[in-house]
Amino acid sequence: GQQVMQIPQYQHVQEGEDFTTYCNSSTTLSNIQWYKQRPGGHPVFLIQLVKSGEVKKQKRLTFQFGEAKKNSSLHITATQTTDVGTYFCAGMRITQGGSEKLVFGKGMKLTVNP
Amino acid sequence: DAGITQSPRHKVTETGTPVTLRCHQTENHRYMYWYRQDPGHGLRLIHYSYGVKDTDKGEVSDGYSVSRSKTEDFLLTLESATSSQTSVYFCAISEGTGEYWRGYTFGSGTRLTVV
């Protein structure tokens, strides 16, 4: 079945560092979404990317959708301790039957050393 | 968030017993989902509903059933709980459509332990 792979699965950074995490799909996606889950919490929707090559920014977070709509990246600038959590990408694809199916990656767990 | 309430928040049950988890929403959303979250597996869809009495299977539906007799309630039943069903269960609704899409909104989760 369709897979959405996130790399790396774990990321440990020093406060203030920049880093990028990636999401790759085996099939073309109609859109891709990113969610953040704080420790002990529930996933919270961050953003959706729909168009090929789309780039969106939320403060220090930059999200990009690949030209082929099969991959995405999340870049965090000047990481802060408040960024700690697990980041999930989720790819939406249209099935042969015409329904939408959202598939989550396994997540990237971010820890920050203050 | 979007008036979603999951109950119970925590439950410990014995192997072989039936268990029902409840998801309640107050904003008349059509689509509701049940996910389980396990270390190393991320979020996996169990079942979803696209209206009253309209439900369909997700990728890990074996051992689970659902019911939606009212718009506001989506019930997940483990017919005979097994230790492999120990997990955190999240209910979600989807908000908006097209350019007004606001993603999935998740409930606070139910931590289920099967002993």
Coordinates of C-alpha atoms in Angstrom, one line a residue:
Chain A
G1 CA 0.0 0.0 0.0
Q2 CA 0.9 3.6 -0.1
Q3 CA 3.6 4.6 2.3
V4 CA 4.7 8.0 3.5
M5 CA 8.2 8.0 4.8
Q6 CA 9.6 10.6 7.2
I7 CA 13.3 11.1 7.7
P8 CA 14.9 11.3 10.1
Q9 CA 12.8 9.6 12.8
Y10 CA 14.6 11.4 15.5
Q11 CA 16.4 14.7 15.6
H12 CA 18.3 16.3 18.5
V13 CA 19.5 19.8 18.0
Q14 CA 21.0 22.6 20.0
E15 CA 18.8 25.5 20.7
G16 CA 19.3 28.1 18.0
E17 CA 20.3 25.6 15.3
D18 CA 18.4 25.2 12.0
F19 CA 17.3 21.8 10.7
T20 CA 15.2 20.2 8.0
T21 CA 13.1 17.1 8.0
Y22 CA 11.7 15.3 5.0
C23 CA 8.6 13.4 3.9
N24 CA 8.5 11.2 0.9
S25 CA 5.6 9.4 -0.7
S26 CA 5.6 6.4 -3.1
T27 CA 2.7 7.9 -5.0
T28 CA 1.6 11.3 -6.2
L29 CA -0.3 13.2 -3.6
S30 CA -3.2 15.6 -4.0
N31 CA -2.0 17.5 -0.9
I32 CA 0.2 17.1 2.0
Q33 CA -0.4 18.2 5.6
W34 CA 1.9 18.7 8.6
Y35 CA 0.9 18.2 12.2
K36 CA 2.7 18.7 15.5
Q37 CA 2.2 16.7 18.6
R38 CA 3.6 17.9 21.9
P39 CA 4.7 15.2 24.4
G40 CA 1.6 13.8 26.0
G41 CA -0.7 15.7 23.7
H42 CA -2.6 15.2 20.5
P43 CA -1.7 16.0 17.0
V44 CA -2.4 19.6 16.0
F45 CA -2.8 20.7 12.4
L46 CA -0.1 23.1 11.2
I47 CA -0.5 23.5 7.5
Q48 CA -1.6 22.1 4.2
L49 CA 0.3 22.3 0.9
V50 CA -1.6 21.7 -2.4
K51 CA 0.2 23.1 -5.3
S52 CA 3.4 21.7 -7.0
G53 CA 6.4 23.5 -5.6
E54 CA 4.4 25.4 -3.0
V55 CA 6.2 27.1 -0.2
K56 CA 4.5 28.4 3.0
K57 CA 6.0 29.9 6.1
Q58 CA 4.8 30.1 9.6
K59 CA 7.2 32.3 11.6
R60 CA 10.3 30.1 11.9
L61 CA 8.8 27.1 10.1
T62 CA 9.0 26.8 6.3
F63 CA 7.1 24.1 4.5
Q64 CA 7.7 23.0 0.9
F65 CA 5.9 20.7 -1.5
G66 CA 7.9 19.1 -4.2
E67 CA 7.4 19.7 -7.9
A68 CA 6.3 16.2 -8.5
K69 CA 4.0 16.3 -5.4
K70 CA 5.6 13.2 -3.9
N71 CA 7.7 14.9 -1.2
S72 CA 7.7 17.6 1.3
S73 CA 10.1 19.3 3.7
L74 CA 9.8 21.2 6.9
H75 CA 12.6 23.6 7.8
I76 CA 12.9 25.1 11.3
T77 CA 15.1 28.1 11.8
A78 CA 16.7 29.0 15.1
T79 CA 15.1 26.1 17.0
Q80 CA 13.6 26.9 20.3
T81 CA 12.6 24.6 23.2
T82 CA 9.0 25.3 22.4
D83 CA 9.6 23.4 19.1
V84 CA 9.9 20.1 21.0
G85 CA 7.5 17.4 19.9
T86 CA 6.8 15.0 17.1
Y87 CA 6.1 16.3 13.6
F88 CA 3.9 14.2 11.3
C89 CA 3.4 14.7 7.6
A90 CA 0.3 13.2 6.1
G91 CA -0.3 12.7 2.4
M92 CA -3.7 12.8 0.8
R93 CA -4.3 10.8 -2.3
I94 CA -7.3 10.1 -4.3
T95 CA -8.2 6.4 -4.5
Q96 CA -9.4 4.6 -7.7
G97 CA -12.9 4.8 -6.3
G98 CA -12.6 8.6 -6.0
S99 CA -12.4 8.8 -2.3
E100 CA -9.7 10.7 -0.4
K101 CA -7.3 8.8 1.8
L102 CA -5.0 10.5 4.3
V103 CA -1.9 8.5 5.2
F104 CA 0.4 9.6 8.0
G105 CA 4.1 9.2 8.2
K106 CA 5.6 7.7 11.4
G107 CA 6.7 11.1 12.7
M108 CA 9.9 12.9 13.4
K109 CA 10.6 13.3 17.1
L110 CA 12.4 16.5 17.9
T111 CA 14.3 17.2 21.1
V112 CA 16.2 20.4 21.8
N113 CA 19.1 20.9 24.0
P114 CA 18.8 24.4 25.7
Chain B
D1 CA -10.8 22.1 19.7
A2 CA -13.9 21.9 17.5
G3 CA -15.8 20.6 20.5
I4 CA -14.4 17.0 20.4
T5 CA -14.6 15.0 23.5
Q6 CA -13.2 11.5 23.9
S7 CA -14.2 9.2 26.8
P8 CA -12.8 7.6 28.8
R9 CA -9.4 9.2 28.9
H10 CA -7.8 6.2 30.4
K11 CA -9.0 2.6 30.6
V12 CA -7.5 -0.7 31.7
T13 CA -9.3 -3.8 30.7
E14 CA -8.8 -7.5 30.6
T15 CA -8.1 -9.6 27.6
G16 CA -11.3 -11.0 26.0
T17 CA -13.6 -8.3 27.3
P18 CA -15.5 -5.9 25.0
V19 CA -14.6 -2.2 25.2
T20 CA -16.3 0.8 23.7
L21 CA -14.7 4.2 23.3
R22 CA -16.7 7.2 22.6
C23 CA -16.1 10.3 20.5
H24 CA -18.5 13.2 20.8
Q25 CA -18.5 16.3 18.7
T26 CA -20.7 19.4 19.0
E27 CA -20.3 21.1 15.6
N28 CA -22.2 18.8 13.2
H29 CA -19.1 17.6 11.3
R30 CA -19.9 15.0 8.7
Y31 CA -16.5 13.2 8.7
M32 CA -15.2 11.5 11.8
Y33 CA -12.2 9.1 12.2
W34 CA -10.7 6.7 14.6
Y35 CA -6.9 6.4 14.7
R36 CA -4.5 4.4 16.9
Q37 CA -1.1 5.6 17.8
D38 CA 1.8 3.2 18.6
P39 CA 5.5 3.8 19.0
G40 CA 7.2 3.2 15.6
H41 CA 3.9 3.2 13.7
G42 CA 2.7 6.7 13.8
L43 CA -1.0 7.2 13.3
R44 CA -3.0 4.4 11.7
L45 CA -6.6 4.7 10.6
I46 CA -9.0 2.1 12.1
H47 CA -12.4 3.2 10.7
Y48 CA -14.0 6.3 9.5
S49 CA -17.5 7.7 9.0
Y50 CA -18.9 10.0 6.4
G51 CA -22.3 10.4 7.9
V52 CA -24.9 8.8 10.1
K53 CA -24.8 5.0 9.6
D54 CA -22.1 5.5 6.9
T55 CA -18.8 4.0 7.9
D56 CA -15.9 2.3 6.2
K57 CA -12.7 0.4 7.2
G58 CA -9.3 1.9 7.5
E59 CA -5.9 0.2 7.3
V60 CA -6.1 -1.6 10.7
S61 CA -9.7 -2.5 11.2
D62 CA -9.5 -6.1 12.2
G63 CA -10.9 -6.6 15.7
Y64 CA -12.7 -3.3 15.7
S65 CA -16.2 -2.2 14.8
V66 CA -17.8 1.2 14.8
S67 CA -21.2 2.8 14.9
R68 CA -22.6 6.2 14.2
S69 CA -26.3 6.4 15.0
K70 CA -26.1 10.2 15.5
T71 CA -24.0 12.9 13.9
E72 CA -22.4 13.8 17.1
D73 CA -21.3 10.4 18.3
F74 CA -18.8 7.9 16.8
L75 CA -18.3 4.8 18.8
L76 CA -15.3 2.4 18.5
T77 CA -15.8 -1.1 19.9
L78 CA -13.1 -3.7 20.5
E79 CA -15.2 -6.8 20.4
S80 CA -12.8 -8.9 22.4
A81 CA -9.8 -6.9 23.5
T82 CA -6.3 -8.3 23.0
S83 CA -2.9 -7.1 24.3
S84 CA -2.0 -6.0 20.8
Q85 CA -4.8 -3.4 21.1
T86 CA -3.1 -1.6 23.9
S87 CA -2.6 1.8 22.4
V88 CA -3.6 5.4 22.4
Y89 CA -6.7 6.0 20.4
F90 CA -7.5 9.3 18.8
C91 CA -10.7 10.5 17.3
A92 CA -10.6 13.2 14.6
I93 CA -12.9 15.3 12.6
S94 CA -12.1 17.2 9.4
E95 CA -13.0 20.8 9.1
G96 CA -13.7 22.8 6.1
T97 CA -13.4 22.0 2.4
G98 CA -11.2 23.2 -0.5
E99 CA -9.4 26.4 0.3
Y100 CA -11.1 26.6 3.7
W101 CA -9.7 23.2 4.7
R102 CA -8.4 23.4 8.3
G103 CA -7.0 19.9 8.6
Y104 CA -8.0 17.2 10.9
T105 CA -8.8 18.2 14.5
F106 CA -8.0 15.5 17.0
G107 CA -9.5 14.7 20.4
S108 CA -7.3 14.4 23.5
G109 CA -7.1 10.6 23.1
T110 CA -7.9 7.5 25.1
R111 CA -5.1 5.5 26.6
L112 CA -6.2 1.9 26.6
T113 CA -4.3 -0.9 28.3
V114 CA -5.3 -4.5 27.8
V115 CA -3.9 -6.8 30.5

